Tab-separated table of C-alpha atoms in Angstrom:
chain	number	residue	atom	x	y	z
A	99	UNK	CA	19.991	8.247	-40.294
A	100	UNK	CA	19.391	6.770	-37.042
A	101	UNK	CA	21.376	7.746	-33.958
A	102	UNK	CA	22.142	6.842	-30.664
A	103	UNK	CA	22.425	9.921	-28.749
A	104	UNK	CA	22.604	11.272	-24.563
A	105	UNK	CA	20.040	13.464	-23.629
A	106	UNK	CA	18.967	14.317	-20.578
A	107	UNK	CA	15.370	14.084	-18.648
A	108	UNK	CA	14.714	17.506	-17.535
A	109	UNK	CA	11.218	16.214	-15.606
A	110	UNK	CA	13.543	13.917	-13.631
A	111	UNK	CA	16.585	16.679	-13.236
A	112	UNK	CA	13.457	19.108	-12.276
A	113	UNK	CA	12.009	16.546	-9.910
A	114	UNK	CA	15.076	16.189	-7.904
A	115	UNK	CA	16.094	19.546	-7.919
A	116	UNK	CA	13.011	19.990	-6.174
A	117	UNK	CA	13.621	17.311	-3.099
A	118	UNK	CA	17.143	18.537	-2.612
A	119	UNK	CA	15.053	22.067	-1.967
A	120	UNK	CA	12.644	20.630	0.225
A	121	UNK	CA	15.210	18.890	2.396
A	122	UNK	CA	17.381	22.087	2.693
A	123	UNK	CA	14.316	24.324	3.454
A	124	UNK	CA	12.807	21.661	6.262
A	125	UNK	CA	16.351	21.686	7.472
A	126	UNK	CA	16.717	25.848	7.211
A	127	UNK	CA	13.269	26.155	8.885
A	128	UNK	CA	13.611	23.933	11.456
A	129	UNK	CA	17.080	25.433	12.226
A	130	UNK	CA	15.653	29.171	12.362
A	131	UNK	CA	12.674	28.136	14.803
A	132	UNK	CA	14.678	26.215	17.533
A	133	UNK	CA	17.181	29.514	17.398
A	134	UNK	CA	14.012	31.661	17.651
A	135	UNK	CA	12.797	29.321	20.141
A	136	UNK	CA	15.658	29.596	22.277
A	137	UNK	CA	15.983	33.067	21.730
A	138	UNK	CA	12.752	33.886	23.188
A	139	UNK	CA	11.556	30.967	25.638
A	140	UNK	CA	15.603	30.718	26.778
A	141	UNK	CA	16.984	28.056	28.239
A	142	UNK	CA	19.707	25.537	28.389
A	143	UNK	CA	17.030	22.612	26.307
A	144	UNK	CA	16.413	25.212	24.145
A	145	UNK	CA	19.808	26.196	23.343
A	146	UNK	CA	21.278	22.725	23.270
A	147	UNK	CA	18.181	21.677	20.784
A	148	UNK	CA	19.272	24.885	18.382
A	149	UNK	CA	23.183	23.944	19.048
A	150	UNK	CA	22.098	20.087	17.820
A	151	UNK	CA	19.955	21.100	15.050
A	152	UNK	CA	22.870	23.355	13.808
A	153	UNK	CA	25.363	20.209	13.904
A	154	UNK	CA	22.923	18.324	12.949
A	155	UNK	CA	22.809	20.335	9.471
A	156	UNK	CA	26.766	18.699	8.685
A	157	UNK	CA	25.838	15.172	7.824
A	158	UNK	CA	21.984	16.320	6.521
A	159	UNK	CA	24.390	18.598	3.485
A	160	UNK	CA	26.884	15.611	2.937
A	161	UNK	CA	23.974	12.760	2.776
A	162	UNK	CA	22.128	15.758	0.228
A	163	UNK	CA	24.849	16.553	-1.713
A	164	UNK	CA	25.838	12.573	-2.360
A	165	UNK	CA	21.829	11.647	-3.101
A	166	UNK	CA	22.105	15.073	-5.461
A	167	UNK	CA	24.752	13.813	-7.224
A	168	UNK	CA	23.491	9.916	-7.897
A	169	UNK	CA	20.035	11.637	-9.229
A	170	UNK	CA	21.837	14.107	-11.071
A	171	UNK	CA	23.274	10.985	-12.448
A	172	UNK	CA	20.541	8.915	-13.480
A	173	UNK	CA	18.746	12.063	-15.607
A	174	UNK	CA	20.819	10.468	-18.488
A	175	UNK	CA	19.797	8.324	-20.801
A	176	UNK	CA	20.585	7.227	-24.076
A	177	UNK	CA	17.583	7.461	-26.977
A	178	UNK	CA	17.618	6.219	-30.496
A	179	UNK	CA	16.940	9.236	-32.918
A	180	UNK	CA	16.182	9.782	-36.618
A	181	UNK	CA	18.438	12.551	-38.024
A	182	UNK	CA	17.905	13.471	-41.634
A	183	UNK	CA	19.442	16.386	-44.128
A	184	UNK	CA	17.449	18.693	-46.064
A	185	UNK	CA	18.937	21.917	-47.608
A	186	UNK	CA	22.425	21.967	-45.731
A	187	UNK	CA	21.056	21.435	-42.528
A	188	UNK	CA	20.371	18.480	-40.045
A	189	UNK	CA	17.042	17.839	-38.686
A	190	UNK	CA	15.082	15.988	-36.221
A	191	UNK	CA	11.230	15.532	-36.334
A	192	UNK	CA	11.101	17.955	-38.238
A	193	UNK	CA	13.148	20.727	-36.023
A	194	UNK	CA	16.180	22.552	-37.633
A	195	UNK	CA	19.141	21.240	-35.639
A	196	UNK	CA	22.394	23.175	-35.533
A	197	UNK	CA	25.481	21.070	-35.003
A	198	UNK	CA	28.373	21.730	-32.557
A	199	UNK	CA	31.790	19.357	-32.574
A	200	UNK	CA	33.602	19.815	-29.434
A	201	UNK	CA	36.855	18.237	-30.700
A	202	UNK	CA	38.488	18.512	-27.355
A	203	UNK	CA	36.311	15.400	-25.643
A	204	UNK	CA	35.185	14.232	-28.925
A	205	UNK	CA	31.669	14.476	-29.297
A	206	UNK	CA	28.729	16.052	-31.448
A	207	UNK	CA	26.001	18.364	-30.125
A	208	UNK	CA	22.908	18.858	-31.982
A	209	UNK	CA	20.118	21.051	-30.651
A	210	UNK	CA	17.804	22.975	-31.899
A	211	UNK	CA	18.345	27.433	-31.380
A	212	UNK	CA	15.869	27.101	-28.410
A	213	UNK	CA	13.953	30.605	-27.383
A	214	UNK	CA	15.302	33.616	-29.362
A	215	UNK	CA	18.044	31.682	-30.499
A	216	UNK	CA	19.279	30.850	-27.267
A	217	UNK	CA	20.786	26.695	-26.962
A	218	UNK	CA	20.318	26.757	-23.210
A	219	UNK	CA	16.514	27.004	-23.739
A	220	UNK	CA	16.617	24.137	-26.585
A	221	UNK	CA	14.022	21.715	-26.779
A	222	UNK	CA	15.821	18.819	-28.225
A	223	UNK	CA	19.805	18.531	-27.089
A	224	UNK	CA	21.714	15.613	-28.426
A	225	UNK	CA	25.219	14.635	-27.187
A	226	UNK	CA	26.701	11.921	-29.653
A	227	UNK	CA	29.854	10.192	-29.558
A	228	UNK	CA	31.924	6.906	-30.734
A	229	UNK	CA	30.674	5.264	-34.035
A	230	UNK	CA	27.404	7.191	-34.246
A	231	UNK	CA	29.233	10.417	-34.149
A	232	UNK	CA	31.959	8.916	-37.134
A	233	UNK	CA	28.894	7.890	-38.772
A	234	UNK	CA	26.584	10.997	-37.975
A	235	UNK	CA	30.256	13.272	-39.177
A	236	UNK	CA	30.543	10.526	-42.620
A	237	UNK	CA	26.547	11.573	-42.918
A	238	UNK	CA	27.014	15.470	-42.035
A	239	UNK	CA	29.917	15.819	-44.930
A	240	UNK	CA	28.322	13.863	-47.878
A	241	UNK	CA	24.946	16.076	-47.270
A	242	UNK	CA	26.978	19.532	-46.947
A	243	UNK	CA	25.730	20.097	-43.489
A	244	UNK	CA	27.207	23.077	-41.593
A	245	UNK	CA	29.518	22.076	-38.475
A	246	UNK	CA	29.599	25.358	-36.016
A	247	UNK	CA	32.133	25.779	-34.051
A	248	UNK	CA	31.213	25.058	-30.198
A	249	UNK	CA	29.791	28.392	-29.447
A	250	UNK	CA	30.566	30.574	-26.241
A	251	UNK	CA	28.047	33.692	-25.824
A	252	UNK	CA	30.745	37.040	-26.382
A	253	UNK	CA	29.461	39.525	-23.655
A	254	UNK	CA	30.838	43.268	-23.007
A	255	UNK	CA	31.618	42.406	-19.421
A	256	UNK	CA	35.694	43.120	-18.776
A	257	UNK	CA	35.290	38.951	-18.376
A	258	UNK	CA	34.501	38.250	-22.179
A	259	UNK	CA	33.852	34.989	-23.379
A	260	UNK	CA	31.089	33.440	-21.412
A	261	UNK	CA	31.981	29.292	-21.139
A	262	UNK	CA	28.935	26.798	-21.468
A	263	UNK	CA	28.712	26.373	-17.894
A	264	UNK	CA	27.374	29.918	-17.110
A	265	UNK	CA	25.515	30.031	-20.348
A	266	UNK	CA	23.525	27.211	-18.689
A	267	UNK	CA	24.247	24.406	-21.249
A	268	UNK	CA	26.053	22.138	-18.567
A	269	UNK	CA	22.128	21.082	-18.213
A	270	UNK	CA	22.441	19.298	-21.580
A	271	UNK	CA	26.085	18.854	-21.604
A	272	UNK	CA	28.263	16.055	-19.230
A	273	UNK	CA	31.269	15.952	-21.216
């Protein structure tokens, strides 16, 4: 059965994770050598320089945070998949998928267990939703397929239930 599913581009989440970094440590370093700077050599250019670069650093976070957020953005795409059942279970290319049905914003996840049977290391994460998903859910029921409950990690912390943000699925999830 083909699908329409969201997944995300980690190489393009990775790549500008990484110029976010760069801009903040440029900024960070040049911030901590005009206060050394001034510091040592003393002053009033010097100090004014480090006082400048240090408001300077206001609209350099806002103009970082907004170009975060556009190319956090675009790392979603939407990709045609072929899902198939075998033996009470869904698959894709040939990967054991286990399914997860958020009912609350009504949509499917299928990913595979990851590393040690941990999601947030999955190598294929699909988020489906509208007709695909009532299709995919028609397709999941006539085959017998297995529909887990949307999993939070239990931990023995006096904080319990761990949500999917901290279990570091937010990567693959936006809704």
């Amino acid at each position: 059965m083909k699908v329409n599913a969201e997944v995300r581009d980690t190489q393009k989440l990775n790549k500008s994770i990484r110029n976010v970094i760069i801009v903040f440590a440029v900024y960070i370093a040049a911030l901590v050598a005009s206060i050394a700077c001034a510091g040592i050599i003393g002053g009033a250019a010097l100090v004014a320089a480090a006082l400048l670069i240090t408001i300077a650093g206001i609209p350099i976070i806002i103009i970082a945070a907004k170009k975060a957020a556009k190319a956090y953005n675009n790392t979603w795409m939407n990709q045609e998949f072929e899902l198939y059942a075998k033996d009470g279970s869904l698959y894709c290319e040939g990967t054991k998928l286990q399914v997860n049905q958020n009912k609350k914003s009504d949509v499917l996840y299928a990913h595979d267990l990851g590393i040690n049977g941990n999601p947030s290391k999955a190598s294929i994460y699909l988020t489906i939703e509208g007709n695909d998903k009532d299709n995919l859910l028609d397709y999941i029921n006539e085959n017998g397929v297995r529909i887990d409950p949307d999993s939070v990690i239990r931990t023995r912390t006096k904080f319990a239930p761990v949500t999917a943000v901290a279990n570091g699925l937010s990567r693959y999830r936006r809704k």
